[in-house]
């Protein structure tokens, strides 16, 4: 697709433009982040004060949401041209990793929605000579949720790290559990270090996978919705290398054209 066609697709599929994320949800997450609630920090330890109005201004600049403090209800908006610009930079970073044969980690807290997107990246990077790392498979991860402490196990599907409930789906099968926690990537990286093997030169993902890795000093890039200020704060402060503003809750097949676009730009099309 041409660039204008990508923008048109983003808007038509509601991956950008007017998105399914509500302004109320975004503002609620901004308030939680400003209060340093771990559920919104996603593993980031911000340097700045980041009051709610600061976050609205940041998200307007990086994501394209409304900067009007009086806009408090209704659908949120992501600027599709900002999305496209970030997708181009994302693809360029994948191309660089492929040229270098860099070891990478790919993980998602949105396996039901984004597993196909990340799995295609894993397949293409592996075919280009990158090692897609899969350490600590099966290791226990205890995550505090709104329902209390829940135990999950680290697993991989087509090279993509995720967590699943013990005794749920068989290992190696999708979909896995939704999580914002940075604990899975910390567990993965600790397992890699303990094994004495390669550590990733690049971490790709969303939510706590990006923030948790970036906070530990690993280069991390990924996707974030309008209600995910942590990744954009991390990018602004230099903890996270690159964020693509994008609705992360759409149907999984809606991301397929973006997968093709990214892989083609990165010269990784198979």
PDB file of C-alpha atoms in Angstrom, residues 9 11 21 39 92 94 118 145 149 160 162 177 185 193 231 258 270:
ATOM      1  CA  UNK A   9      -6.907   1.880   5.989  1.00  0.00           C
ATOM      2  CA  UNK A  11      -8.936   5.254   9.697  1.00  0.00           C
ATOM      3  CA  UNK A  21     -10.809   3.625  23.266  1.00  0.00           C
ATOM      4  CA  UNK A  39      -1.315  -0.588  37.042  1.00  0.00           C
ATOM      5  CA  UNK A  92      13.406   0.618   9.840  1.00  0.00           C
ATOM      6  CA  UNK A  94      13.444  -4.171  12.337  1.00  0.00           C
ATOM      7  CA  UNK A 118       4.133 -10.329  16.373  1.00  0.00           C
ATOM      8  CA  UNK A 145      -4.634  -8.176  39.268  1.00  0.00           C
ATOM      9  CA  UNK A 149      -2.848 -12.431  43.019  1.00  0.00           C
ATOM     10  CA  UNK A 160       6.185 -14.757  20.803  1.00  0.00           C
ATOM     11  CA  UNK A 162       3.030 -14.507  26.556  1.00  0.00           C
ATOM     12  CA  UNK A 177      -3.823 -14.163  28.907  1.00  0.00           C
ATOM     13  CA  UNK A 185       9.551  -9.728  30.681  1.00  0.00           C
ATOM     14  CA  UNK A 193      20.781 -14.163  32.308  1.00  0.00           C
ATOM     15  CA  UNK A 231       5.049   3.918  26.861  1.00  0.00           C
ATOM     16  CA  UNK A 258      -0.064  -3.384   8.693  1.00  0.00           C
ATOM     17  CA  UNK A 270       8.554 -13.678   2.683  1.00  0.00           C
TER      18      UNK A 270
END
